[in-house]
């Protein structure tokens, strides 16, 4: 019996999250990609608080451009906001997605803008 794409991603996500968590000194940078938008959150798992979040919905330049470029803009903005908030090191949570395409573009842009992971 074949499993659906969503079930497969959730299985991968659970496996990744077993060994990955964020704390005050190294919060977790979690990404989500829908068919149209790209979202990122920096989360402190010890206190269950979202420290900051960025989406392609909030970036005016992200409308009407290819999705991979949207992810790059969101990555750059997320890193700038994080550095501004005093967060330099994070743990990257790809959320069950393959490290490829938009997820990789986001991560590369965040690293270029100053985040370390």
Coordinates of N, CA and C in Angstrom, one line a residue:
X1 N 0.8 -1.2 0.0 CA 0.0 0.0 0.0 C 0.9 1.2 0.0
X2 N 0.7 2.1 -0.9 CA 1.5 3.3 -1.0 C 1.0 4.4 -0.1
X3 N 1.9 5.2 0.4 CA 1.5 6.3 1.3 C 1.5 7.6 0.5
X4 N 0.7 8.5 1.0 CA 0.6 9.8 0.3 C 1.8 10.6 0.5
X5 N 1.9 11.7 -0.3 CA 3.0 12.6 -0.1 C 3.0 13.3 1.3
X6 N 1.8 13.6 1.7 CA 1.7 14.3 3.0 C 2.1 13.3 4.2
X7 N 1.7 12.1 4.1 CA 2.0 11.1 5.1 C 3.5 10.9 5.1
X8 N 4.1 10.8 3.9 CA 5.6 10.6 3.8 C 6.3 11.8 4.4
X9 N 5.9 13.0 4.1 CA 6.5 14.2 4.7 C 6.4 14.2 6.2
X10 N 5.2 13.9 6.7 CA 5.0 13.9 8.1 C 5.9 12.8 8.8
X11 N 6.1 11.7 8.2 CA 7.0 10.6 8.7 C 8.4 11.2 8.8
X12 N 8.9 11.8 7.7 CA 10.2 12.4 7.7 C 10.3 13.5 8.8
X13 N 9.3 14.3 8.9 CA 9.3 15.4 9.8 C 9.4 14.9 11.3
X14 N 8.7 13.9 11.6 CA 8.8 13.3 12.9 C 10.2 12.7 13.2
X15 N 10.8 12.1 12.2 CA 12.1 11.5 12.4 C 13.1 12.6 12.6
X16 N 13.0 13.7 11.9 CA 13.9 14.8 12.0 C 13.8 15.5 13.4
X17 N 12.5 15.7 13.8 CA 12.2 16.5 15.0 C 12.6 15.7 16.3
X18 N 12.8 14.4 16.2 CA 13.2 13.6 17.4 C 14.6 14.1 17.9
X19 N 15.5 14.4 16.9 CA 16.8 14.8 17.3 C 17.1 16.3 17.2
X20 N 16.1 17.1 16.9 CA 16.3 18.5 16.7 C 15.4 19.3 17.5
X21 N 16.0 20.3 18.3 CA 15.1 21.2 19.1 C 15.9 22.5 19.3
X22 N 15.2 23.6 19.5 CA 15.8 24.8 19.6 C 15.7 25.3 21.1
X23 N 16.7 26.1 21.5 CA 16.6 26.6 22.9 C 17.0 28.1 22.8
X24 N 17.2 28.8 23.9 CA 17.4 30.2 23.9 C 18.7 30.6 23.2
X25 N 19.8 29.8 23.2 CA 21.0 30.2 22.6 C 21.0 29.8 21.1
X26 N 20.3 28.7 20.7 CA 20.3 28.2 19.3 C 18.8 27.9 19.0
X27 N 18.0 28.9 18.7 CA 16.6 28.5 18.4 C 16.5 27.8 17.1
X28 N 15.3 27.2 16.9 CA 15.0 26.4 15.7 C 14.4 27.3 14.6
X29 N 15.0 27.2 13.4 CA 14.5 28.0 12.2 C 13.7 27.0 11.4
X30 N 12.4 27.1 11.4 CA 11.5 26.1 10.7 C 10.9 26.8 9.5
X31 N 10.9 26.0 8.4 CA 10.3 26.5 7.1 C 9.1 25.8 6.8
X32 N 8.2 26.4 6.0 CA 7.0 25.8 5.5 C 6.8 26.4 4.1
X33 N 6.6 25.5 3.1 CA 6.3 26.0 1.8 C 5.0 25.5 1.3
X34 N 4.2 26.4 0.9 CA 2.9 26.0 0.3 C 3.1 26.1 -1.3
X35 N 2.0 25.9 -2.0 CA 2.1 25.9 -3.4 C 2.4 27.4 -3.9
X36 N 2.0 28.4 -3.1 CA 2.2 29.8 -3.6 C 3.1 30.6 -2.7
X37 N 3.2 30.3 -1.5 CA 4.0 31.1 -0.5 C 5.1 30.4 0.2
X38 N 5.9 31.1 0.9 CA 7.0 30.5 1.7 C 7.0 31.2 3.1
X39 N 7.1 30.4 4.1 CA 7.0 30.9 5.5 C 8.2 30.4 6.3
X40 N 8.7 31.2 7.3 CA 9.8 30.8 8.1 C 9.5 31.3 9.5
X41 N 9.8 30.5 10.6 CA 9.7 30.9 11.9 C 11.0 30.6 12.7
X42 N 11.3 31.4 13.7 CA 12.4 31.1 14.6 C 11.7 30.8 15.9
X43 N 11.9 29.6 16.4 CA 11.2 29.1 17.6 C 12.1 28.7 18.7
X44 N 11.8 29.1 19.9 CA 12.4 28.6 21.1 C 11.6 27.4 21.7
X45 N 12.0 26.2 21.5 CA 11.2 25.0 21.9 C 11.2 24.8 23.4
X46 N 12.1 25.4 24.2 CA 12.1 25.2 25.6 C 10.9 26.0 26.2
X47 N 10.6 27.2 25.7 CA 9.5 28.0 26.2 C 8.3 27.9 25.3
X48 N 8.4 27.2 24.2 CA 7.3 27.1 23.2 C 6.8 28.5 22.7
X49 N 7.8 29.3 22.4 CA 7.5 30.7 21.9 C 8.1 30.8 20.5
X50 N 7.3 31.5 19.6 CA 7.8 31.9 18.3 C 8.5 33.3 18.5
X51 N 9.8 33.3 18.3 CA 10.6 34.6 18.5 C 10.3 35.5 17.3
X52 N 10.3 35.0 16.1 CA 9.9 35.9 15.0 C 9.5 35.0 13.8
X53 N 8.7 35.6 12.9 CA 8.3 34.9 11.7 C 8.3 35.8 10.5
X54 N 8.5 35.2 9.4 CA 8.6 36.0 8.1 C 7.8 35.2 7.1
X55 N 7.1 35.8 6.2 CA 6.4 35.1 5.1 C 6.6 35.9 3.8
X56 N 6.4 35.2 2.7 CA 6.5 35.9 1.4 C 5.2 36.8 1.2
X57 N 4.2 36.6 2.0 CA 3.0 37.5 2.0 C 3.4 38.9 2.4
X58 N 4.3 39.0 3.4 CA 4.7 40.3 3.9 C 5.7 41.1 3.1
X59 N 6.4 40.4 2.2 CA 7.4 41.0 1.4 C 6.8 41.5 0.1
X60 N 6.8 42.8 0.0 CA 6.1 43.4 -1.2 C 6.8 43.1 -2.5
X61 N 8.2 42.9 -2.5 CA 8.9 42.6 -3.7 C 8.7 41.2 -4.1
X62 N 8.1 40.3 -3.3 CA 8.0 38.9 -3.6 C 6.8 38.6 -4.5
X63 N 5.9 39.6 -4.7 CA 4.8 39.3 -5.6 C 5.1 39.4 -7.0
X64 N 4.7 38.4 -7.8 CA 4.9 38.4 -9.2 C 6.3 37.9 -9.7
X65 N 7.1 37.3 -8.8 CA 8.4 36.8 -9.2 C 8.4 35.3 -9.0
X66 N 9.4 34.6 -9.6 CA 9.4 33.2 -9.4 C 9.5 32.8 -7.9
X67 N 9.0 31.6 -7.6 CA 8.9 31.1 -6.2 C 10.3 30.9 -5.5
X68 N 11.3 30.6 -6.3 CA 12.6 30.4 -5.8 C 13.2 31.7 -5.4
X69 N 12.9 32.8 -6.1 CA 13.4 34.1 -5.7 C 12.6 34.6 -4.5
X70 N 11.3 34.2 -4.4 CA 10.6 34.6 -3.2 C 11.3 34.0 -2.0
X71 N 11.7 32.7 -2.1 CA 12.3 32.0 -0.9 C 13.6 32.7 -0.6
X72 N 14.4 33.2 -1.6 CA 15.6 33.9 -1.3 C 15.3 35.2 -0.5
X73 N 14.3 36.0 -0.9 CA 13.9 37.2 -0.3 C 13.5 36.9 1.2
X74 N 12.7 35.9 1.4 CA 12.3 35.6 2.7 C 13.5 35.1 3.6
X75 N 14.4 34.4 3.0 CA 15.6 34.0 3.8 C 16.5 35.2 4.2
X76 N 16.6 36.1 3.3 CA 17.4 37.3 3.6 C 16.7 38.1 4.7
X77 N 15.4 38.3 4.6 CA 14.7 39.1 5.5 C 14.7 38.4 6.9
X78 N 14.5 37.1 6.9 CA 14.5 36.3 8.2 C 15.9 36.5 8.9
X79 N 16.9 36.4 8.1 CA 18.3 36.5 8.7 C 18.5 37.9 9.3
X80 N 18.1 38.9 8.5 CA 18.2 40.3 8.9 C 17.5 40.6 10.2
X81 N 16.2 40.1 10.3 CA 15.4 40.3 11.5 C 16.0 39.5 12.7
X82 N 16.6 38.3 12.4 CA 17.2 37.5 13.5 C 18.4 38.2 14.1
X83 N 19.3 38.7 13.2 CA 20.5 39.4 13.6 C 20.1 40.7 14.4
X84 N 19.1 41.4 13.9 CA 18.6 42.6 14.6 C 18.1 42.2 16.0
X85 N 17.5 41.0 16.2 CA 17.0 40.6 17.5 C 18.0 39.9 18.3
X86 N 19.3 39.9 17.8 CA 20.4 39.3 18.6 C 20.5 37.8 18.4
X87 N 19.9 37.2 17.4 CA 20.0 35.8 17.2 C 21.0 35.6 16.0
X88 N 22.1 34.9 16.3 CA 23.1 34.7 15.2 C 23.2 33.2 14.8
X89 N 23.0 32.3 15.8 CA 23.1 30.9 15.5 C 21.7 30.2 15.6
X90 N 21.3 29.4 14.7 CA 20.1 28.7 14.7 C 20.3 27.2 14.3
X91 N 19.3 26.4 14.6 CA 19.2 25.0 14.2 C 18.2 25.0 13.0
X92 N 18.6 24.5 11.8 CA 17.7 24.6 10.7 C 16.8 23.3 10.6
X93 N 15.5 23.6 10.6 CA 14.5 22.5 10.5 C 13.9 22.6 9.1
X94 N 14.2 21.7 8.2 CA 13.6 21.7 6.9 C 12.2 21.2 6.8
X95 N 11.7 20.7 8.0 CA 10.3 20.4 8.1 C 9.8 19.3 7.2
X96 N 10.7 18.3 6.9 CA 10.3 17.2 6.1 C 10.5 17.4 4.6
X97 N 10.8 18.6 4.2 CA 11.0 18.8 2.8 C 12.5 18.4 2.4
X98 N 12.7 18.1 1.2 CA 14.0 17.8 0.7 C 14.8 19.1 0.7
X99 N 16.1 19.0 1.0 CA 17.0 20.2 1.0 C 17.4 20.4 -0.5
X100 N 16.5 21.1 -1.2 CA 16.6 21.3 -2.6 C 15.6 22.3 -3.0
X101 N 15.9 23.0 -4.1 CA 14.9 24.0 -4.6 C 14.8 25.2 -3.7
X102 N 13.5 25.5 -3.4 CA 13.2 26.7 -2.5 C 13.8 26.6 -1.1
X103 N 13.8 25.4 -0.5 CA 14.3 25.3 0.8 C 15.8 25.6 0.8
X104 N 16.5 25.1 -0.2 CA 18.0 25.3 -0.3 C 18.2 26.8 -0.6
X105 N 17.4 27.4 -1.5 CA 17.6 28.8 -1.8 C 17.4 29.7 -0.5
X106 N 16.4 29.3 0.3 CA 16.1 30.0 1.5 C 17.3 29.9 2.4
X107 N 17.8 28.7 2.6 CA 18.9 28.5 3.6 C 20.2 29.2 3.1
X108 N 20.5 29.2 1.8 CA 21.7 29.9 1.3 C 21.6 31.4 1.5
X109 N 20.4 31.9 1.3 CA 20.2 33.4 1.4 C 20.3 33.8 2.9
X110 N 19.8 32.9 3.8 CA 19.8 33.2 5.2 C 21.3 33.2 5.7
X111 N 22.1 32.2 5.2 CA 23.5 32.2 5.6 C 24.3 33.4 5.1
X112 N 24.0 33.8 3.8 CA 24.7 35.0 3.3 C 24.3 36.2 4.0
X113 N 23.1 36.3 4.6 CA 22.7 37.5 5.3 C 23.2 37.5 6.8
X114 N 23.9 36.4 7.2 CA 24.5 36.5 8.6 C 24.1 35.4 9.5
X115 N 23.1 34.5 9.2 CA 22.8 33.5 10.2 C 23.8 32.3 10.1
X116 N 24.1 31.7 11.2 CA 25.0 30.5 11.2 C 24.2 29.3 11.5
X117 N 24.2 28.3 10.7 CA 23.7 26.9 10.9 C 24.3 25.9 10.0

